[in-house]
Amino acid sequence: MSAPASFTTLVALLQDKFGTGIVLGTDEAGMPPAVLIAPDAIADVCRFLYEGEQTYFDLLSCITGLDNGPEAASMEVVYNLYSIPYNQHLMLKVVLPRNLPGQSLPVVPSVSSIWRTADWHEREVFDLVGIHFTGHPDLRRILLPDDWEGHPLRKDYREQEYYHGIWVRYGQERLEDESGKHQ
Amino acid sequence: MANPVQYQYHPDHFKNSEPAKYKAEALPPGHMLINIGPQHPSTHGVLRLEVITDGEIVLDVVPHLGYLHRCFEKHAENLTYQQTIPFVDRLDYVAAMNNEHIWCLGVEKMLGITDKVPARVEYIRVLVAELNRIASHFVAVGTYAMDIGAFTPFLWLMRDREHILRLLEWVCGARMLYNYIWIGGLYYDLPVGFEERCSEFLRYLKPKLKELEDLVIENKIFVDRTAGVGVLPLDLAINYGVTGPMLRGSGLAYDLRRIDGYSVYPELDFEVPVGRGQMGAKGDCWDRSWVRVQECHQSVYIAEQCLQRLTTDLKRSRDFDPKAAVPKKVRPPKGDYYVRGETPRGELGFFFRADGRADVPFRCKARSTCFVNLSVLPEISKGVMIADLIAIIGSIDFILGEVDR
């Protein structure tokens, strides 16, 4: 087995394979080093990194969904990959436009056909942050109940008032005349 | 004036908020939908399993999570790094020291103060973390034996775990949720006489571990119930991101204490036990339990080495201050960080985004070990008997506090 490919070699490998437009930015000093990838290509890039003999990122540690807030109007998905044979870390990032209220959720291709652990990670991101993964076999809410409203880890999240008749906004007083009306 | 009555009755409120994935009436004749949990002792907490069966054979399992969800990540976004430590304790509440240790190492790495932490502090951290690891494995093996019908091991292991909990209570005042390890230091030095009492306890524990092997691991009934059951092949385990004793049971010596070499683990001598398929197939329930018991031996060995250092060159002194390196202000520089460490159940990771301006993380994500380990359950329990499904659930050893966060 050869030595692990350095970060610059990895970026060069990706650019050779998919063209220079694929890498939108790099952060070599990050812990671990990070590459910003064009959103539509993320599944192909992951498959290449998973199968490539010089890369072989066989363990997907974590998928994180981020909301940068309504002002920044963007959302991110961060993939933390690890290669067991090469003992190497890599962070992939994808930036998506944020949806306005009433619009459909931001969309990114699913990687659950490559690492099956991504199945639950992506369901969690969908549930808590509100990002839709195309090609996911079973995209349901995972931690919150099926009929919950909204995505709690969004920066502008405001919890619903009542859930099955239970007052949800703890610490905030209900108005007396409202308490009997909700259905 | 708020209405003191929290809940108003209405028939619409009694709708099922988490519908089953399968429809019972749409199943072919002979197939049955059985709901196990969320209130069931063998699901180790509040896990609900939707099981499709054909007679005694399990055809599919659909886990339904979230009954203990309290959105740890939202809490972490609103609290400083130091204030989040009690919440980190409550993730995996039977191994709180290990969680705190990884959280603090991660924040120290972000701040760049890893080298400033005194050696005595780091050795005390490893000592208490390894004691907690033993206690955690005792819960895992004890409740597992109880799941498959043996009650004595549970009582014996709880008895020995109680000694560890009392030691840790002496250290920090709490039995399970410690808030002992702080960023850059410790809440307090070890109490006077702790080292002697702890060595005495480890001398007591060693024959008990041998007893545990005779009583549970080598027991014919236990072997018959677990050997060859729930076999998890190595490639499947890696593809599902499974770590910890489950992955080592499948035959890969993947221990972050050895691979990442964080804290003072590079200075300590220990082995990484891996499953070899001695009783059935490699990666079966027996291998996973065997790995846990072997790890208890290794943790005892690590704790002895720590005690040896803590009573010789890192001996307590009058001027030692465990809070000397605690930073006045925890404000990491801008950036994204992923830090990880080995808990008794596997790789616990934290993803942080710091914006460099606030004392709270912009985003904090916990990569939960048990959440990922549990996701492999539907895969390895297809085609087994219902009684074996209970054996497989126990061998995964998940803590719902960490699954649901």
mmCIF file of N, CA and C in Angstrom, chain B residues 258-356:
data_model
loop_
_atom_site.group_PDB
_atom_site.id
_atom_site.type_symbol
_atom_site.label_atom_id
_atom_site.label_comp_id
_atom_site.label_asym_id
_atom_site.label_seq_id
_atom_site.Cartn_x
_atom_site.Cartn_y
_atom_site.Cartn_z
ATOM 1 N N ARG B 258 -5.414 4.469 20.462
ATOM 2 C CA ARG B 258 -4.162 4.042 19.851
ATOM 3 C C ARG B 258 -3.908 4.783 18.545
ATOM 4 N N ILE B 259 -4.940 4.930 17.696
ATOM 5 C CA ILE B 259 -4.739 5.479 16.351
ATOM 6 C C ILE B 259 -4.470 6.977 16.405
ATOM 7 N N ASP B 260 -5.319 7.732 17.105
ATOM 8 C CA ASP B 260 -5.113 9.174 17.198
ATOM 9 C C ASP B 260 -4.076 9.528 18.265
ATOM 10 N N GLY B 261 -3.913 8.635 19.243
ATOM 11 C CA GLY B 261 -2.926 8.882 20.286
ATOM 12 C C GLY B 261 -3.145 10.186 21.024
ATOM 13 N N TYR B 262 -4.406 10.486 21.358
ATOM 14 C CA TYR B 262 -4.677 11.752 22.041
ATOM 15 C C TYR B 262 -4.386 11.610 23.528
ATOM 16 N N SER B 263 -4.468 12.740 24.252
ATOM 17 C CA SER B 263 -4.213 12.777 25.689
ATOM 18 C C SER B 263 -2.865 12.128 26.006
ATOM 19 N N VAL B 264 -2.767 11.347 27.094
ATOM 20 C CA VAL B 264 -1.482 10.733 27.430
ATOM 21 C C VAL B 264 -1.464 9.255 27.040
ATOM 22 N N TYR B 265 -2.402 8.823 26.207
ATOM 23 C CA TYR B 265 -2.444 7.408 25.848
ATOM 24 C C TYR B 265 -1.176 6.907 25.160
ATOM 25 N N PRO B 266 -0.464 7.746 24.356
ATOM 26 C CA PRO B 266 0.784 7.224 23.778
ATOM 27 C C PRO B 266 1.809 6.810 24.828
ATOM 28 N N GLU B 267 1.753 7.393 26.047
ATOM 29 C CA GLU B 267 2.727 7.041 27.089
ATOM 30 C C GLU B 267 2.309 5.799 27.853
ATOM 31 N N LEU B 268 1.092 5.315 27.613
ATOM 32 C CA LEU B 268 0.585 4.192 28.392
ATOM 33 C C LEU B 268 0.618 2.928 27.557
ATOM 34 N N ASP B 269 0.767 1.812 28.252
ATOM 35 C CA ASP B 269 0.869 0.520 27.593
ATOM 36 C C ASP B 269 -0.472 -0.195 27.717
ATOM 37 N N PHE B 270 -1.066 -0.560 26.596
ATOM 38 C CA PHE B 270 -2.293 -1.367 26.646
ATOM 39 C C PHE B 270 -2.474 -2.085 25.320
ATOM 40 N N GLU B 271 -3.277 -3.115 25.340
ATOM 41 C CA GLU B 271 -3.551 -3.872 24.119
ATOM 42 C C GLU B 271 -4.941 -3.523 23.607
ATOM 43 N N VAL B 272 -5.154 -3.770 22.320
ATOM 44 C CA VAL B 272 -6.477 -3.572 21.735
ATOM 45 C C VAL B 272 -7.037 -4.953 21.398
ATOM 46 N N PRO B 273 -7.942 -5.490 22.223
ATOM 47 C CA PRO B 273 -8.472 -6.820 21.922
ATOM 48 C C PRO B 273 -9.396 -6.790 20.705
ATOM 49 N N VAL B 274 -9.316 -7.808 19.874
ATOM 50 C CA VAL B 274 -10.215 -7.909 18.713
ATOM 51 C C VAL B 274 -10.866 -9.283 18.701
ATOM 52 N N GLY B 275 -12.068 -9.330 18.151
ATOM 53 C CA GLY B 275 -12.808 -10.582 18.053
ATOM 54 C C GLY B 275 -12.148 -11.525 17.056
ATOM 55 N N ARG B 276 -12.134 -12.803 17.389
ATOM 56 C CA ARG B 276 -11.508 -13.793 16.509
ATOM 57 C C ARG B 276 -12.477 -14.895 16.116
ATOM 58 N N GLY B 277 -13.715 -14.786 16.526
ATOM 59 C CA GLY B 277 -14.666 -15.847 16.203
ATOM 60 C C GLY B 277 -14.381 -17.133 16.942
ATOM 61 N N GLN B 278 -13.991 -17.018 18.231
ATOM 62 C CA GLN B 278 -13.587 -18.230 18.968
ATOM 63 C C GLN B 278 -14.724 -19.195 19.203
ATOM 64 N N MET B 279 -15.937 -18.692 19.386
ATOM 65 C CA MET B 279 -17.054 -19.576 19.720
ATOM 66 C C MET B 279 -17.958 -19.837 18.523
ATOM 67 N N GLY B 280 -18.109 -18.849 17.662
ATOM 68 C CA GLY B 280 -18.976 -19.034 16.492
ATOM 69 C C GLY B 280 -18.315 -18.383 15.299
ATOM 70 N N ALA B 281 -18.980 -17.385 14.747
ATOM 71 C CA ALA B 281 -18.411 -16.659 13.622
ATOM 72 C C ALA B 281 -17.796 -15.355 14.125
ATOM 73 N N LYS B 282 -16.850 -14.826 13.365
ATOM 74 C CA LYS B 282 -16.219 -13.572 13.766
ATOM 75 C C LYS B 282 -17.231 -12.426 13.650
ATOM 76 N N GLY B 283 -17.310 -11.610 14.701
ATOM 77 C CA GLY B 283 -18.250 -10.491 14.680
ATOM 78 C C GLY B 283 -19.628 -10.853 15.199
ATOM 79 N N ASP B 284 -19.758 -11.940 15.934
ATOM 80 C CA ASP B 284 -21.063 -12.285 16.490
ATOM 81 C C ASP B 284 -21.237 -11.630 17.861
ATOM 82 N N CYS B 285 -22.400 -11.862 18.476
ATOM 83 C CA CYS B 285 -22.691 -11.204 19.749
ATOM 84 C C CYS B 285 -21.686 -11.631 20.815
ATOM 85 N N TRP B 286 -21.237 -12.870 20.775
ATOM 86 C CA TRP B 286 -20.285 -13.333 21.781
ATOM 87 C C TRP B 286 -18.971 -12.568 21.686
ATOM 88 N N ASP B 287 -18.497 -12.354 20.451
ATOM 89 C CA ASP B 287 -17.237 -11.619 20.259
ATOM 90 C C ASP B 287 -17.331 -10.210 20.837
ATOM 91 N N ARG B 288 -18.462 -9.558 20.613
ATOM 92 C CA ARG B 288 -18.617 -8.189 21.110
ATOM 93 C C ARG B 288 -18.563 -8.166 22.637
ATOM 94 N N SER B 289 -19.220 -9.147 23.284
ATOM 95 C CA SER B 289 -19.201 -9.179 24.746
ATOM 96 C C SER B 289 -17.810 -9.522 25.254
ATOM 97 N N TRP B 290 -17.157 -10.440 24.578
ATOM 98 C CA TRP B 290 -15.802 -10.838 24.977
ATOM 99 C C TRP B 290 -14.850 -9.652 24.892
ATOM 100 N N VAL B 291 -14.973 -8.865 23.800
ATOM 101 C CA VAL B 291 -14.112 -7.681 23.651
ATOM 102 C C VAL B 291 -14.332 -6.734 24.824
ATOM 103 N N ARG B 292 -15.584 -6.548 25.239
ATOM 104 C CA ARG B 292 -15.864 -5.621 26.352
ATOM 105 C C ARG B 292 -15.180 -6.096 27.633
ATOM 106 N N VAL B 293 -15.259 -7.398 27.907
ATOM 107 C CA VAL B 293 -14.640 -7.886 29.142
ATOM 108 C C VAL B 293 -13.123 -7.762 29.056
ATOM 109 N N GLN B 294 -12.546 -8.043 27.883
ATOM 110 C CA GLN B 294 -11.097 -7.894 27.744
ATOM 111 C C GLN B 294 -10.681 -6.438 27.926
ATOM 112 N N GLU B 295 -11.544 -5.520 27.457
ATOM 113 C CA GLU B 295 -11.216 -4.104 27.619
ATOM 114 C C GLU B 295 -11.229 -3.691 29.079
ATOM 115 N N CYS B 296 -12.055 -4.355 29.884
ATOM 116 C CA CYS B 296 -12.035 -4.067 31.321
ATOM 117 C C CYS B 296 -10.660 -4.393 31.885
ATOM 118 N N HIS B 297 -10.086 -5.543 31.486
ATOM 119 C CA HIS B 297 -8.728 -5.897 31.931
ATOM 120 C C HIS B 297 -7.742 -4.808 31.532
ATOM 121 N N GLN B 298 -7.856 -4.336 30.270
ATOM 122 C CA GLN B 298 -6.922 -3.315 29.793
ATOM 123 C C GLN B 298 -7.103 -2.008 30.549
ATOM 124 N N SER B 299 -8.360 -1.666 30.863
ATOM 125 C CA SER B 299 -8.600 -0.419 31.593
ATOM 126 C C SER B 299 -8.022 -0.496 32.997
ATOM 127 N N VAL B 300 -8.120 -1.669 33.626
ATOM 128 C CA VAL B 300 -7.505 -1.847 34.947
ATOM 129 C C VAL B 300 -6.000 -1.621 34.840
ATOM 130 N N TYR B 301 -5.416 -2.166 33.778
ATOM 131 C CA TYR B 301 -3.979 -2.038 33.574
ATOM 132 C C TYR B 301 -3.598 -0.564 33.365
ATOM 133 N N ILE B 302 -4.404 0.158 32.562
ATOM 134 C CA ILE B 302 -4.132 1.581 32.332
ATOM 135 C C ILE B 302 -4.267 2.359 33.631
ATOM 136 N N ALA B 303 -5.316 2.053 34.409
ATOM 137 C CA ALA B 303 -5.538 2.774 35.668
ATOM 138 C C ALA B 303 -4.368 2.548 36.618
ATOM 139 N N GLU B 304 -3.829 1.320 36.628
ATOM 140 C CA GLU B 304 -2.671 1.046 37.496
ATOM 141 C C GLU B 304 -1.465 1.887 37.084
ATOM 142 N N GLN B 305 -1.251 1.997 35.764
ATOM 143 C CA GLN B 305 -0.116 2.817 35.315
ATOM 144 C C GLN B 305 -0.305 4.276 35.694
ATOM 145 N N CYS B 306 -1.564 4.764 35.552
ATOM 146 C CA CYS B 306 -1.829 6.155 35.935
ATOM 147 C C CYS B 306 -1.554 6.350 37.416
ATOM 148 N N LEU B 307 -2.019 5.414 38.253
ATOM 149 C CA LEU B 307 -1.823 5.538 39.691
ATOM 150 C C LEU B 307 -0.343 5.517 40.030
ATOM 151 N N GLN B 308 0.397 4.687 39.298
ATOM 152 C CA GLN B 308 1.830 4.600 39.539
ATOM 153 C C GLN B 308 2.485 5.956 39.297
ATOM 154 N N ARG B 309 2.097 6.616 38.191
ATOM 155 C CA ARG B 309 2.657 7.940 37.912
ATOM 156 C C ARG B 309 2.169 8.973 38.929
ATOM 157 N N LEU B 310 0.901 8.865 39.302
ATOM 158 C CA LEU B 310 0.320 9.885 40.185
ATOM 159 C C LEU B 310 0.857 9.781 41.610
ATOM 160 N N THR B 311 1.483 8.671 41.962
ATOM 161 C CA THR B 311 2.044 8.566 43.302
ATOM 162 C C THR B 311 3.555 8.718 43.306
ATOM 163 N N THR B 312 4.181 8.811 42.118
ATOM 164 C CA THR B 312 5.640 8.988 42.097
ATOM 165 C C THR B 312 6.000 10.375 41.557
ATOM 166 N N ASP B 313 6.304 10.478 40.274
ATOM 167 C CA ASP B 313 6.826 11.756 39.775
ATOM 168 C C ASP B 313 5.749 12.830 39.640
ATOM 169 N N LEU B 314 4.475 12.444 39.572
ATOM 170 C CA LEU B 314 3.411 13.450 39.473
ATOM 171 C C LEU B 314 2.621 13.530 40.782
ATOM 172 N N LYS B 315 3.344 13.275 41.866
ATOM 173 C CA LYS B 315 2.716 13.221 43.180
ATOM 174 C C LYS B 315 2.017 14.539 43.528
ATOM 175 N N ARG B 316 1.004 14.439 44.398
ATOM 176 C CA ARG B 316 0.299 15.668 44.787
ATOM 177 C C ARG B 316 1.232 16.577 45.587
ATOM 178 N N SER B 317 1.070 17.858 45.383
ATOM 179 C CA SER B 317 1.888 18.802 46.127
ATOM 180 C C SER B 317 0.993 19.944 46.579
ATOM 181 N N ARG B 318 1.478 20.665 47.565
ATOM 182 C CA ARG B 318 0.671 21.716 48.181
ATOM 183 C C ARG B 318 0.349 22.844 47.195
ATOM 184 N N ASP B 319 1.280 23.086 46.254
ATOM 185 C CA ASP B 319 1.080 24.227 45.356
ATOM 186 C C ASP B 319 0.444 23.819 44.029
ATOM 187 N N PHE B 320 0.023 22.561 43.906
ATOM 188 C CA PHE B 320 -0.576 22.135 42.637
ATOM 189 C C PHE B 320 -1.980 22.717 42.504
ATOM 190 N N ASP B 321 -2.221 23.372 41.376
ATOM 191 C CA ASP B 321 -3.531 23.976 41.142
ATOM 192 C C ASP B 321 -4.135 23.373 39.873
ATOM 193 N N PRO B 322 -5.165 22.525 40.008
ATOM 194 C CA PRO B 322 -5.733 21.904 38.800
ATOM 195 C C PRO B 322 -6.445 22.904 37.897
ATOM 196 N N LYS B 323 -6.681 24.135 38.388
ATOM 197 C CA LYS B 323 -7.356 25.126 37.552
ATOM 198 C C LYS B 323 -6.376 26.152 36.989
ATOM 199 N N ALA B 324 -5.056 25.857 37.116
ATOM 200 C CA ALA B 324 -4.062 26.854 36.696
ATOM 201 C C ALA B 324 -4.194 27.194 35.217
ATOM 202 N N ALA B 325 -4.472 26.186 34.392
ATOM 203 C CA ALA B 325 -4.519 26.439 32.943
ATOM 204 C C ALA B 325 -5.931 26.679 32.435
ATOM 205 N N VAL B 326 -6.904 26.798 33.340
ATOM 206 C CA VAL B 326 -8.282 27.049 32.885
ATOM 207 C C VAL B 326 -8.349 28.457 32.298
ATOM 208 N N PRO B 327 -8.748 28.588 31.025
ATOM 209 C CA PRO B 327 -8.749 29.918 30.411
ATOM 210 C C PRO B 327 -9.860 30.785 30.996
ATOM 211 N N LYS B 328 -9.550 32.094 31.123
ATOM 212 C CA LYS B 328 -10.552 33.027 31.649
ATOM 213 C C LYS B 328 -11.701 33.176 30.666
ATOM 214 N N LYS B 329 -11.346 33.163 29.394
ATOM 215 C CA LYS B 329 -12.360 33.350 28.356
ATOM 216 C C LYS B 329 -12.149 32.300 27.281
ATOM 217 N N VAL B 330 -13.189 31.557 26.967
ATOM 218 C CA VAL B 330 -13.079 30.519 25.942
ATOM 219 C C VAL B 330 -13.673 31.072 24.659
ATOM 220 N N ARG B 331 -12.801 31.534 23.774
ATOM 221 C CA ARG B 331 -13.267 32.072 22.497
ATOM 222 C C ARG B 331 -12.359 31.546 21.395
ATOM 223 N N PRO B 332 -12.693 30.407 20.805
ATOM 224 C CA PRO B 332 -11.802 29.819 19.803
ATOM 225 C C PRO B 332 -11.739 30.666 18.545
ATOM 226 N N PRO B 333 -10.618 30.616 17.824
ATOM 227 C CA PRO B 333 -10.520 31.355 16.566
ATOM 228 C C PRO B 333 -11.503 30.820 15.527
ATOM 229 N N LYS B 334 -11.817 31.669 14.563
ATOM 230 C CA LYS B 334 -12.793 31.324 13.528
ATOM 231 C C LYS B 334 -12.367 30.071 12.778
ATOM 232 N N GLY B 335 -13.309 29.194 12.528
ATOM 233 C CA GLY B 335 -12.992 28.018 11.734
ATOM 234 C C GLY B 335 -13.929 26.870 12.014
ATOM 235 N N ASP B 336 -13.740 25.785 11.237
ATOM 236 C CA ASP B 336 -14.504 24.551 11.424
ATOM 237 C C ASP B 336 -13.578 23.495 12.000
ATOM 238 N N TYR B 337 -14.084 22.759 12.956
ATOM 239 C CA TYR B 337 -13.252 21.753 13.608
ATOM 240 C C TYR B 337 -14.040 20.463 13.727
ATOM 241 N N TYR B 338 -13.383 19.340 13.532
ATOM 242 C CA TYR B 338 -13.995 18.056 13.874
ATOM 243 C C TYR B 338 -13.036 17.335 14.814
ATOM 244 N N VAL B 339 -13.464 17.065 16.041
ATOM 245 C CA VAL B 339 -12.614 16.389 17.020
ATOM 246 C C VAL B 339 -13.305 15.114 17.453
ATOM 247 N N ARG B 340 -12.522 14.115 17.807
ATOM 248 C CA ARG B 340 -13.130 12.828 18.142
ATOM 249 C C ARG B 340 -12.300 12.110 19.196
ATOM 250 N N GLY B 341 -12.909 11.126 19.828
ATOM 251 C CA GLY B 341 -12.210 10.333 20.829
ATOM 252 C C GLY B 341 -12.967 9.044 21.072
ATOM 253 N N GLU B 342 -12.367 8.168 21.859
ATOM 254 C CA GLU B 342 -12.927 6.834 22.062
ATOM 255 C C GLU B 342 -13.697 6.786 23.387
ATOM 256 N N THR B 343 -15.001 6.619 23.317
ATOM 257 C CA THR B 343 -15.787 6.343 24.516
ATOM 258 C C THR B 343 -15.919 4.825 24.629
ATOM 259 N N PRO B 344 -16.510 4.302 25.714
ATOM 260 C CA PRO B 344 -16.689 2.846 25.788
ATOM 261 C C PRO B 344 -17.477 2.279 24.619
ATOM 262 N N ARG B 345 -18.226 3.117 23.907
ATOM 263 C CA ARG B 345 -19.052 2.605 22.816
ATOM 264 C C ARG B 345 -18.476 2.901 21.441
ATOM 265 N N GLY B 346 -17.445 3.696 21.355
ATOM 266 C CA GLY B 346 -16.841 3.949 20.057
ATOM 267 C C GLY B 346 -16.485 5.400 19.855
ATOM 268 N N GLU B 347 -16.525 5.823 18.591
ATOM 269 C CA GLU B 347 -16.040 7.150 18.239
ATOM 270 C C GLU B 347 -17.095 8.196 18.547
ATOM 271 N N LEU B 348 -16.814 9.047 19.529
ATOM 272 C CA LEU B 348 -17.660 10.213 19.787
ATOM 273 C C LEU B 348 -16.972 11.402 19.162
ATOM 274 N N GLY B 349 -17.663 12.084 18.262
ATOM 275 C CA GLY B 349 -17.054 13.226 17.579
ATOM 276 C C GLY B 349 -17.871 14.480 17.810
ATOM 277 N N PHE B 350 -17.198 15.616 17.787
ATOM 278 C CA PHE B 350 -17.905 16.888 17.852
ATOM 279 C C PHE B 350 -17.457 17.739 16.677
ATOM 280 N N PHE B 351 -18.434 18.255 15.950
ATOM 281 C CA PHE B 351 -18.142 19.231 14.899
ATOM 282 C C PHE B 351 -18.475 20.603 15.449
ATOM 283 N N PHE B 352 -17.506 21.520 15.370
ATOM 284 C CA PHE B 352 -17.738 22.878 15.842
ATOM 285 C C PHE B 352 -17.550 23.844 14.688
ATOM 286 N N ARG B 353 -18.401 24.858 14.626
ATOM 287 C CA ARG B 353 -18.066 26.026 13.824
ATOM 288 C C ARG B 353 -18.006 27.199 14.768
ATOM 289 N N ALA B 354 -16.837 27.800 14.871
ATOM 290 C CA ALA B 354 -16.654 28.980 15.711
ATOM 291 C C ALA B 354 -16.558 30.181 14.798
ATOM 292 N N ASP B 355 -17.209 31.278 15.179
ATOM 293 C CA ASP B 355 -17.120 32.464 14.318
ATOM 294 C C ASP B 355 -16.058 33.452 14.795
ATOM 295 N N GLY B 356 -15.374 33.131 15.907
ATOM 296 C CA GLY B 356 -14.273 33.976 16.358
ATOM 297 C C GLY B 356 -14.712 35.215 17.108
#
